[in-house]
Amino acid sequence: MVIKLYQGDCLKLTKDIPAGSVDLVLTDPPYLINYKTNRRKDKTHRFCNTIINDNNEQLIIDFIYESYRVLKDNTAFYCFCSPDTVEFFKYSIQQAGFKIKNIIVWVKNNWTAGDLKAQYGKQYELIIYANKGRRELNGKRISDVWYFDRVAGKKQLHQNQKPLELIQQIIEKSSKENDLVLDPFMGSGSTGVACVNTGRNFIGIELDEKYFNITKKRIEEVKKFLLTF
């Protein structure tokens, strides 16, 4: 199993990845909801940071095209996004050459704050599942509505951290052991941890040095734990 972690600009670094060499792209990019709210902040917990590149549409377009280039034929692409910007993401993904197969709904165990008096609480996020060619899913067929609790408390390392179980489900459905998985916006490294757990090779890229170091530590700890068995 090969794990490669890079700290820096994902567009510059993915250009070094050969075309047609990746088996799965799975990532959680900036949602671009800065256009809606001016700031992307959640004041209910200790993570109250403005998201880097959360107003950069061109970054999203370019990363999607790069993902299509590096993927092999008949592979899968998964991209988390917000209901507020899903149409932009869908259009960009289709323009790059992907075929969208599902808009997966991730239902959380609680909801965000927002406008408490004039807005229903948002309790879901979306995952765009697309193919380059046609990639059959592994195992038993499941629905496109998924129920996973949000990461909270001491386990939370990033304000937009995704549940490890959710990430692992995607990896197991759309890749096989020893496949190469790419995450250009790896955040706190949940995709990398899931790859170690499932025996996949991994390339992860993160611009923020703080989260890059968190990822390195998490993956080292998981690898050490697995070696004890």
C-alpha atoms as an extended CHARMM CRD file, in Angstrom:
* protein
*
       229  EXT
         1         1  MET       CA              0.0000000000        0.0000000000        0.0000000000  PROA      1               0.0000000000
         2         2  VAL       CA              1.3620000000        3.3950000000       -1.0510000000  PROA      2               0.0000000000
         3         3  ILE       CA              0.2490000000        6.6110000000        0.6890000000  PROA      3               0.0000000000
         4         4  LYS       CA              1.4580000000        9.9170000000       -0.7780000000  PROA      4               0.0000000000
         5         5  LEU       CA              0.5870000000       13.2170000000        0.9140000000  PROA      5               0.0000000000
         6         6  TYR       CA              1.3280000000       16.6420000000       -0.5540000000  PROA      6               0.0000000000
         7         7  GLN       CA              0.9260000000       20.0990000000        0.9420000000  PROA      7               0.0000000000
         8         8  GLY       CA              0.2070000000       22.7790000000       -1.6490000000  PROA      8               0.0000000000
         9         9  ASP       CA             -1.9520000000       23.8690000000       -4.5840000000  PROA      9               0.0000000000
        10        10  CYS       CA             -3.9590000000       20.9100000000       -5.8720000000  PROA      10              0.0000000000
        11        11  LEU       CA             -4.0240000000       22.2010000000       -9.4640000000  PROA      11              0.0000000000
        12        12  LYS       CA             -0.2410000000       22.4600000000       -9.6460000000  PROA      12              0.0000000000
        13        13  LEU       CA              0.3020000000       19.1060000000       -7.9470000000  PROA      13              0.0000000000
        14        14  THR       CA             -2.2780000000       17.1080000000       -9.9160000000  PROA      14              0.0000000000
        15        15  LYS       CA             -0.5620000000       18.1380000000      -13.1490000000  PROA      15              0.0000000000
        16        16  ASP       CA              2.2760000000       15.8030000000      -12.1060000000  PROA      16              0.0000000000
        17        17  ILE       CA             -0.1200000000       12.8360000000      -11.9460000000  PROA      17              0.0000000000
        18        18  PRO       CA             -0.1000000000       10.8650000000      -15.2300000000  PROA      18              0.0000000000
        19        19  ALA       CA             -3.2810000000       10.8000000000      -17.3040000000  PROA      19              0.0000000000
        20        20  GLY       CA             -5.3630000000        7.6720000000      -16.8440000000  PROA      20              0.0000000000
        21        21  SER       CA             -3.5950000000        6.5100000000      -13.6770000000  PROA      21              0.0000000000
        22        22  VAL       CA             -6.2220000000        6.9860000000      -10.9300000000  PROA      22              0.0000000000
        23        23  ASP       CA             -9.0380000000        4.5440000000      -10.0640000000  PROA      23              0.0000000000
        24        24  LEU       CA            -11.2550000000        6.8120000000       -7.9490000000  PROA      24              0.0000000000
        25        25  VAL       CA            -11.5170000000       10.5270000000       -7.1680000000  PROA      25              0.0000000000
        26        26  LEU       CA            -13.3120000000       11.2810000000       -3.9080000000  PROA      26              0.0000000000
        27        27  THR       CA            -13.1920000000       14.7850000000       -2.4710000000  PROA      27              0.0000000000
        28        28  ASP       CA            -14.8980000000       17.5330000000       -0.4840000000  PROA      28              0.0000000000
        29        29  PRO       CA            -13.9780000000       20.8320000000       -2.1760000000  PROA      29              0.0000000000
        30        30  PRO       CA            -14.9430000000       24.3860000000       -1.1840000000  PROA      30              0.0000000000
        31        31  TYR       CA            -18.7140000000       24.6430000000       -1.6780000000  PROA      31              0.0000000000
        32        32  LEU       CA            -18.6800000000       28.2380000000       -3.0440000000  PROA      32              0.0000000000
        33        33  ILE       CA            -21.3740000000       29.2310000000       -0.5770000000  PROA      33              0.0000000000
        34        34  ASN       CA            -19.3970000000       32.3850000000        0.1160000000  PROA      34              0.0000000000
        35        35  TYR       CA            -21.5450000000       33.7890000000       -2.7130000000  PROA      35              0.0000000000
        36        36  LYS       CA            -24.6200000000       33.1830000000       -0.5720000000  PROA      36              0.0000000000
        37        37  THR       CA            -23.4080000000       34.1310000000        2.8970000000  PROA      37              0.0000000000
        38        38  ASN       CA            -20.2460000000       36.2330000000        2.4780000000  PROA      38              0.0000000000
        39        39  ARG       CA            -18.6320000000       34.0320000000        5.1290000000  PROA      39              0.0000000000
        40        40  ARG       CA            -18.7830000000       30.3220000000        5.7540000000  PROA      40              0.0000000000
        41        41  LYS       CA            -18.7160000000       30.0600000000        9.5210000000  PROA      41              0.0000000000
        42        42  ASP       CA            -20.3840000000       27.8680000000       12.1040000000  PROA      42              0.0000000000
        43        43  LYS       CA            -20.3830000000       29.6140000000       15.4610000000  PROA      43              0.0000000000
        44        44  THR       CA            -21.7580000000       26.5830000000       17.3330000000  PROA      44              0.0000000000
        45        45  HSD       CA            -18.3080000000       25.0110000000       17.8180000000  PROA      45              0.0000000000
        46        46  ARG       CA            -14.6150000000       25.8730000000       18.0140000000  PROA      46              0.0000000000
        47        47  PHE       CA            -14.1640000000       25.7980000000       14.2370000000  PROA      47              0.0000000000
        48        48  CYS       CA            -15.0030000000       29.2780000000       13.0490000000  PROA      48              0.0000000000
        49        49  ASN       CA            -12.6720000000       29.7520000000       10.0860000000  PROA      49              0.0000000000
        50        50  THR       CA            -13.2990000000       31.2590000000        6.6820000000  PROA      50              0.0000000000
        51        51  ILE       CA            -12.8780000000       28.4990000000        4.0840000000  PROA      51              0.0000000000
        52        52  ILE       CA             -9.9340000000       29.0040000000        1.7150000000  PROA      52              0.0000000000
        53        53  ASN       CA            -11.0530000000       29.4390000000       -1.9290000000  PROA      53              0.0000000000
        54        54  ASP       CA            -14.7450000000       29.3930000000       -1.0050000000  PROA      54              0.0000000000
        55        55  ASN       CA            -15.4590000000       31.9930000000       -3.7060000000  PROA      55              0.0000000000
        56        56  ASN       CA            -13.2320000000       30.5730000000       -6.4560000000  PROA      56              0.0000000000
        57        57  GLU       CA            -15.4020000000       29.0630000000       -9.2000000000  PROA      57              0.0000000000
        58        58  GLN       CA            -12.4790000000       28.6410000000      -11.5940000000  PROA      58              0.0000000000
        59        59  LEU       CA            -10.6600000000       26.4490000000       -9.0830000000  PROA      59              0.0000000000
        60        60  ILE       CA            -13.6290000000       24.0730000000       -9.0240000000  PROA      60              0.0000000000
        61        61  ILE       CA            -13.8880000000       23.9790000000      -12.8200000000  PROA      61              0.0000000000
        62        62  ASP       CA            -10.1660000000       23.3080000000      -13.2230000000  PROA      62              0.0000000000
        63        63  PHE       CA            -10.0030000000       20.6250000000      -10.5350000000  PROA      63              0.0000000000
        64        64  ILE       CA            -12.9080000000       18.7700000000      -12.1590000000  PROA      64              0.0000000000
        65        65  TYR       CA            -11.1810000000       18.8020000000      -15.5600000000  PROA      65              0.0000000000
        66        66  GLU       CA             -7.9530000000       17.5890000000      -13.9390000000  PROA      66              0.0000000000
        67        67  SER       CA             -9.8700000000       14.8090000000      -12.2060000000  PROA      67              0.0000000000
        68        68  TYR       CA            -11.2700000000       13.6510000000      -15.5290000000  PROA      68              0.0000000000
        69        69  ARG       CA             -7.7870000000       13.6740000000      -17.0480000000  PROA      69              0.0000000000
        70        70  VAL       CA             -6.1090000000       11.5930000000      -14.3330000000  PROA      70              0.0000000000
        71        71  LEU       CA             -8.8940000000        9.0280000000      -14.0040000000  PROA      71              0.0000000000
        72        72  LYS       CA             -8.7640000000        5.7740000000      -15.9210000000  PROA      72              0.0000000000
        73        73  ASP       CA            -11.6530000000        4.8530000000      -18.1980000000  PROA      73              0.0000000000
        74        74  ASN       CA            -14.6770000000        3.3050000000      -16.4730000000  PROA      74              0.0000000000
        75        75  THR       CA            -14.0150000000        4.8400000000      -13.0660000000  PROA      75              0.0000000000
        76        76  ALA       CA            -15.9520000000        6.8670000000      -10.5030000000  PROA      76              0.0000000000
        77        77  PHE       CA            -15.8910000000       10.4670000000       -9.2820000000  PROA      77              0.0000000000
        78        78  TYR       CA            -17.5350000000       11.6080000000       -6.0230000000  PROA      78              0.0000000000
        79        79  CYS       CA            -17.8100000000       15.2530000000       -5.0200000000  PROA      79              0.0000000000
        80        80  PHE       CA            -19.5230000000       16.6630000000       -1.9300000000  PROA      80              0.0000000000
        81        81  CYS       CA            -21.4140000000       19.9170000000       -2.4730000000  PROA      81              0.0000000000
        82        82  SER       CA            -24.0690000000       22.2110000000       -1.0400000000  PROA      82              0.0000000000
        83        83  PRO       CA            -27.7050000000       22.3090000000       -2.2090000000  PROA      83              0.0000000000
        84        84  ASP       CA            -27.1130000000       26.0400000000       -2.7850000000  PROA      84              0.0000000000
        85        85  THR       CA            -24.4610000000       25.4460000000       -5.4690000000  PROA      85              0.0000000000
        86        86  VAL       CA            -25.2810000000       21.9560000000       -6.7620000000  PROA      86              0.0000000000
        87        87  GLU       CA            -26.3640000000       23.2100000000      -10.2040000000  PROA      87              0.0000000000
        88        88  PHE       CA            -22.9890000000       24.8630000000      -10.7880000000  PROA      88              0.0000000000
        89        89  PHE       CA            -21.1850000000       21.6810000000       -9.7320000000  PROA      89              0.0000000000
        90        90  LYS       CA            -23.4180000000       19.4850000000      -11.9080000000  PROA      90              0.0000000000
        91        91  TYR       CA            -22.8760000000       21.6720000000      -14.9630000000  PROA      91              0.0000000000
        92        92  SER       CA            -19.0980000000       21.7800000000      -14.4550000000  PROA      92              0.0000000000
        93        93  ILE       CA            -18.8810000000       18.0100000000      -13.9670000000  PROA      93              0.0000000000
        94        94  GLN       CA            -20.8710000000       17.3230000000      -17.1260000000  PROA      94              0.0000000000
        95        95  GLN       CA            -18.8590000000       19.8500000000      -19.1320000000  PROA      95              0.0000000000
        96        96  ALA       CA            -15.6600000000       18.0130000000      -18.1860000000  PROA      96              0.0000000000
        97        97  GLY       CA            -17.0180000000       14.8270000000      -19.7620000000  PROA      97              0.0000000000
        98        98  PHE       CA            -18.4240000000       12.9430000000      -16.7830000000  PROA      98              0.0000000000
        99        99  LYS       CA            -21.8420000000       11.2850000000      -16.7660000000  PROA      99              0.0000000000
       100       100  ILE       CA            -23.7320000000       12.0000000000      -13.5500000000  PROA      100             0.0000000000
       101       101  LYS       CA            -25.2670000000        8.8060000000      -12.1460000000  PROA      101             0.0000000000
       102       102  ASN       CA            -26.7660000000        9.9920000000       -8.8420000000  PROA      102             0.0000000000
       103       103  ILE       CA            -27.1220000000       12.9540000000       -6.5500000000  PROA      103             0.0000000000
       104       104  ILE       CA            -26.6820000000       11.1840000000       -3.2230000000  PROA      104             0.0000000000
       105       105  VAL       CA            -28.3850000000       12.7550000000       -0.2090000000  PROA      105             0.0000000000
       106       106  TRP       CA            -26.4680000000       12.5090000000        3.0420000000  PROA      106             0.0000000000
       107       107  VAL       CA            -28.9410000000       12.9570000000        5.9260000000  PROA      107             0.0000000000
       108       108  LYS       CA            -27.3170000000       14.0260000000        9.1990000000  PROA      108             0.0000000000
       109       109  ASN       CA            -28.4520000000       13.4360000000       12.7670000000  PROA      109             0.0000000000
       110       110  ASN       CA            -28.8660000000       17.1770000000       13.4140000000  PROA      110             0.0000000000
       111       111  TRP       CA            -29.1690000000       20.4080000000       11.4870000000  PROA      111             0.0000000000
       112       112  THR       CA            -27.4100000000       23.7410000000       11.0700000000  PROA      112             0.0000000000
       113       113  ALA       CA            -28.5100000000       27.0080000000       12.6380000000  PROA      113             0.0000000000
       114       114  GLY       CA            -29.1430000000       29.5180000000        9.8100000000  PROA      114             0.0000000000
       115       115  ASP       CA            -32.0460000000       31.9680000000       10.0790000000  PROA      115             0.0000000000
       116       116  LEU       CA            -33.8210000000       30.5360000000       13.1170000000  PROA      116             0.0000000000
       117       117  LYS       CA            -37.0430000000       32.5050000000       12.5900000000  PROA      117             0.0000000000
       118       118  ALA       CA            -37.5050000000       32.2850000000        8.8120000000  PROA      118             0.0000000000
       119       119  GLN       CA            -35.7430000000       29.1400000000        7.6090000000  PROA      119             0.0000000000
       120       120  TYR       CA            -36.0680000000       25.3940000000        8.1520000000  PROA      120             0.0000000000
       121       121  GLY       CA            -32.9580000000       23.7670000000        9.5880000000  PROA      121             0.0000000000
       122       122  LYS       CA            -30.7360000000       22.2100000000        6.9050000000  PROA      122             0.0000000000
       123       123  GLN       CA            -30.1100000000       18.5610000000        7.7150000000  PROA      123             0.0000000000
       124       124  TYR       CA            -28.4770000000       17.2210000000        4.5740000000  PROA      124             0.0000000000
       125       125  GLU       CA            -25.5930000000       17.6220000000        2.1530000000  PROA      125             0.0000000000
       126       126  LEU       CA            -25.2480000000       16.3130000000       -1.3810000000  PROA      126             0.0000000000
       127       127  ILE       CA            -22.7010000000       14.0380000000       -3.0200000000  PROA      127             0.0000000000
       128       128  ILE       CA            -22.4870000000       14.0610000000       -6.8000000000  PROA      128             0.0000000000
       129       129  TYR       CA            -21.6250000000       10.5920000000       -8.0670000000  PROA      129             0.0000000000
       130       130  ALA       CA            -20.4130000000       10.5210000000      -11.6700000000  PROA      130             0.0000000000
       131       131  ASN       CA            -18.6200000000        8.1300000000      -14.0150000000  PROA      131             0.0000000000
       132       132  LYS       CA            -15.8880000000        8.4580000000      -16.5950000000  PROA      132             0.0000000000
       133       133  GLY       CA            -17.2870000000        5.7920000000      -18.8750000000  PROA      133             0.0000000000
       134       134  ARG       CA            -19.2480000000        3.2560000000      -16.8190000000  PROA      134             0.0000000000
       135       135  ARG       CA            -18.1240000000        1.9180000000      -13.4530000000  PROA      135             0.0000000000
       136       136  GLU       CA            -20.2850000000       -0.8040000000      -11.9050000000  PROA      136             0.0000000000
       137       137  LEU       CA            -20.8580000000       -0.5980000000       -8.1620000000  PROA      137             0.0000000000
       138       138  ASN       CA            -19.4960000000       -3.3040000000       -5.8840000000  PROA      138             0.0000000000
       139       139  GLY       CA            -21.7140000000       -5.4480000000       -3.6990000000  PROA      139             0.0000000000
       140       140  LYS       CA            -25.3980000000       -5.1650000000       -2.9560000000  PROA      140             0.0000000000
       141       141  ARG       CA            -27.3160000000       -2.2620000000       -4.4670000000  PROA      141             0.0000000000
       142       142  ILE       CA            -28.2610000000        0.4660000000       -1.9810000000  PROA      142             0.0000000000
       143       143  SER       CA            -30.3510000000        3.6330000000       -2.2220000000  PROA      143             0.0000000000
       144       144  ASP       CA            -29.0960000000        7.1650000000       -2.8620000000  PROA      144             0.0000000000
       145       145  VAL       CA            -30.2150000000        8.4070000000        0.5620000000  PROA      145             0.0000000000
       146       146  TRP       CA            -27.5600000000        7.7780000000        3.2190000000  PROA      146             0.0000000000
       147       147  TYR       CA            -27.8640000000        8.2510000000        6.9820000000  PROA      147             0.0000000000
       148       148  PHE       CA            -24.6430000000        9.0210000000        8.8460000000  PROA      148             0.0000000000
       149       149  ASP       CA            -24.1370000000       11.1070000000       11.9900000000  PROA      149             0.0000000000
       150       150  ARG       CA            -22.0610000000       14.2580000000       11.7530000000  PROA      150             0.0000000000
       151       151  VAL       CA            -18.5860000000       14.1940000000       13.2750000000  PROA      151             0.0000000000
       152       152  ALA       CA            -18.7210000000       16.0700000000       16.5710000000  PROA      152             0.0000000000
       153       153  GLY       CA            -16.9910000000       16.5110000000       19.9010000000  PROA      153             0.0000000000
       154       154  LYS       CA            -13.3980000000       15.3770000000       20.4180000000  PROA      154             0.0000000000
       155       155  LYS       CA            -13.4310000000       13.3940000000       17.1700000000  PROA      155             0.0000000000
       156       156  GLN       CA            -13.9290000000       16.5530000000       15.1230000000  PROA      156             0.0000000000
       157       157  LEU       CA            -10.6790000000       17.8710000000       13.6340000000  PROA      157             0.0000000000
       158       158  HSD       CA            -12.0780000000       20.0520000000       10.8080000000  PROA      158             0.0000000000
       159       159  GLN       CA            -15.2150000000       22.1750000000       10.5970000000  PROA      159             0.0000000000
       160       160  ASN       CA            -16.4210000000       20.2660000000        7.5230000000  PROA      160             0.0000000000
       161       161  GLN       CA            -15.1400000000       16.8080000000        8.4560000000  PROA      161             0.0000000000
       162       162  LYS       CA            -17.0660000000       13.9200000000        6.9180000000  PROA      162             0.0000000000
       163       163  PRO       CA            -17.8600000000       10.6670000000        8.7600000000  PROA      163             0.0000000000
       164       164  LEU       CA            -15.2190000000        8.0040000000        8.2060000000  PROA      164             0.0000000000
       165       165  GLU       CA            -17.9200000000        5.3690000000        7.7200000000  PROA      165             0.0000000000
       166       166  LEU       CA            -19.4850000000        7.3730000000        4.8870000000  PROA      166             0.0000000000
       167       167  ILE       CA            -16.1340000000        7.8230000000        3.1310000000  PROA      167             0.0000000000
       168       168  GLN       CA            -15.3090000000        4.1560000000        3.5660000000  PROA      168             0.0000000000
       169       169  GLN       CA            -18.6590000000        3.1500000000        2.0530000000  PROA      169             0.0000000000
       170       170  ILE       CA            -17.8860000000        5.1590000000       -1.0910000000  PROA      170             0.0000000000
       171       171  ILE       CA            -14.4190000000        3.6470000000       -1.4080000000  PROA      171             0.0000000000
       172       172  GLU       CA            -15.7140000000        0.1010000000       -1.0080000000  PROA      172             0.0000000000
       173       173  LYS       CA            -18.5380000000        0.6610000000       -3.5120000000  PROA      173             0.0000000000
       174       174  SER       CA            -16.4050000000        2.1740000000       -6.2860000000  PROA      174             0.0000000000
       175       175  SER       CA            -12.9050000000        0.7180000000       -6.0350000000  PROA      175             0.0000000000
       176       176  LYS       CA            -11.0980000000       -2.5000000000       -5.2070000000  PROA      176             0.0000000000
       177       177  GLU       CA             -8.1310000000       -3.3910000000       -3.0220000000  PROA      177             0.0000000000
       178       178  ASN       CA             -4.8280000000       -1.8510000000       -4.2370000000  PROA      178             0.0000000000
       179       179  ASP       CA             -6.6390000000        0.7030000000       -6.4290000000  PROA      179             0.0000000000
       180       180  LEU       CA             -5.3850000000        4.3040000000       -6.3910000000  PROA      180             0.0000000000
       181       181  VAL       CA             -7.6610000000        6.9110000000       -4.7950000000  PROA      181             0.0000000000
       182       182  LEU       CA             -7.1130000000       10.6700000000       -5.1950000000  PROA      182             0.0000000000
       183       183  ASP       CA             -8.4170000000       13.4040000000       -2.8740000000  PROA      183             0.0000000000
       184       184  PRO       CA             -7.3240000000       16.8980000000       -4.0400000000  PROA      184             0.0000000000
       185       185  PHE       CA             -8.9380000000       18.6510000000       -1.0190000000  PROA      185             0.0000000000
       186       186  MET       CA             -8.1810000000       16.1680000000        1.7500000000  PROA      186             0.0000000000
       187       187  GLY       CA             -8.8580000000       18.4130000000        4.7710000000  PROA      187             0.0000000000
       188       188  SER       CA             -8.2620000000       16.3810000000        7.9330000000  PROA      188             0.0000000000
       189       189  GLY       CA             -7.5410000000       13.2140000000        5.9530000000  PROA      189             0.0000000000
       190       190  SER       CA            -10.6070000000       11.0070000000        6.3620000000  PROA      190             0.0000000000
       191       191  THR       CA            -10.2550000000        9.6990000000        2.7930000000  PROA      191             0.0000000000
       192       192  GLY       CA             -6.6510000000        8.7290000000        3.4690000000  PROA      192             0.0000000000
       193       193  VAL       CA             -7.5660000000        6.9660000000        6.7100000000  PROA      193             0.0000000000
       194       194  ALA       CA            -10.3520000000        5.0700000000        4.9230000000  PROA      194             0.0000000000
       195       195  CYS       CA             -7.8820000000        4.0160000000        2.2170000000  PROA      195             0.0000000000
       196       196  VAL       CA             -5.5040000000        2.6120000000        4.8340000000  PROA      196             0.0000000000
       197       197  ASN       CA             -8.4040000000        0.7480000000        6.4600000000  PROA      197             0.0000000000
       198       198  THR       CA             -9.4950000000       -0.7950000000        3.1460000000  PROA      198             0.0000000000
       199       199  GLY       CA             -6.1210000000       -1.4850000000        1.5250000000  PROA      199             0.0000000000
       200       200  ARG       CA             -6.2360000000        1.2020000000       -1.1760000000  PROA      200             0.0000000000
       201       201  ASN       CA             -3.3340000000        3.3190000000       -2.3870000000  PROA      201             0.0000000000
       202       202  PHE       CA             -3.8410000000        7.0380000000       -1.8150000000  PROA      202             0.0000000000
       203       203  ILE       CA             -2.7450000000       10.4320000000       -3.0770000000  PROA      203             0.0000000000
       204       204  GLY       CA             -3.9050000000       13.3140000000       -0.9000000000  PROA      204             0.0000000000
       205       205  ILE       CA             -3.3920000000       17.0450000000       -1.3910000000  PROA      205             0.0000000000
       206       206  GLU       CA             -4.1300000000       19.8260000000        1.1000000000  PROA      206             0.0000000000
       207       207  LEU       CA             -3.3370000000       23.5410000000        0.8490000000  PROA      207             0.0000000000
       208       208  ASP       CA             -3.6950000000       24.3530000000        4.5550000000  PROA      208             0.0000000000
       209       209  GLU       CA             -0.5310000000       23.3420000000        6.4380000000  PROA      209             0.0000000000
       210       210  LYS       CA             -2.4090000000       22.8660000000        9.7100000000  PROA      210             0.0000000000
       211       211  TYR       CA             -4.7540000000       20.2570000000        8.2650000000  PROA      211             0.0000000000
       212       212  PHE       CA             -1.9710000000       18.6500000000        6.2410000000  PROA      212             0.0000000000
       213       213  ASN       CA             -0.0930000000       17.9700000000        9.4860000000  PROA      213             0.0000000000
       214       214  ILE       CA             -3.2600000000       16.6300000000       11.1250000000  PROA      214             0.0000000000
       215       215  THR       CA             -3.6830000000       14.2060000000        8.2220000000  PROA      215             0.0000000000
       216       216  LYS       CA             -0.0910000000       12.9840000000        8.4620000000  PROA      216             0.0000000000
       217       217  LYS       CA             -0.5320000000       12.2600000000       12.1540000000  PROA      217             0.0000000000
       218       218  ARG       CA             -3.8880000000       10.4950000000       11.6930000000  PROA      218             0.0000000000
       219       219  ILE       CA             -2.5950000000        8.2120000000        8.9500000000  PROA      219             0.0000000000
       220       220  GLU       CA              0.5880000000        7.3620000000       10.8690000000  PROA      220             0.0000000000
       221       221  GLU       CA             -1.5020000000        6.4090000000       13.9000000000  PROA      221             0.0000000000
       222       222  VAL       CA             -3.8570000000        4.2100000000       11.8530000000  PROA      222             0.0000000000
       223       223  LYS       CA             -0.9690000000        2.4400000000       10.1260000000  PROA      223             0.0000000000
       224       224  LYS       CA              0.7070000000        1.7470000000       13.4870000000  PROA      224             0.0000000000
       225       225  PHE       CA             -2.5700000000        0.4240000000       14.8940000000  PROA      225             0.0000000000
       226       226  LEU       CA             -3.0720000000       -1.9630000000       11.9610000000  PROA      226             0.0000000000
       227       227  LEU       CA              0.4790000000       -3.2780000000       12.3320000000  PROA      227             0.0000000000
       228       228  THR       CA             -0.3420000000       -4.4970000000       15.8450000000  PROA      228             0.0000000000
       229       229  PHE       CA             -2.7300000000       -7.1330000000       14.4330000000  PROA      229             0.0000000000
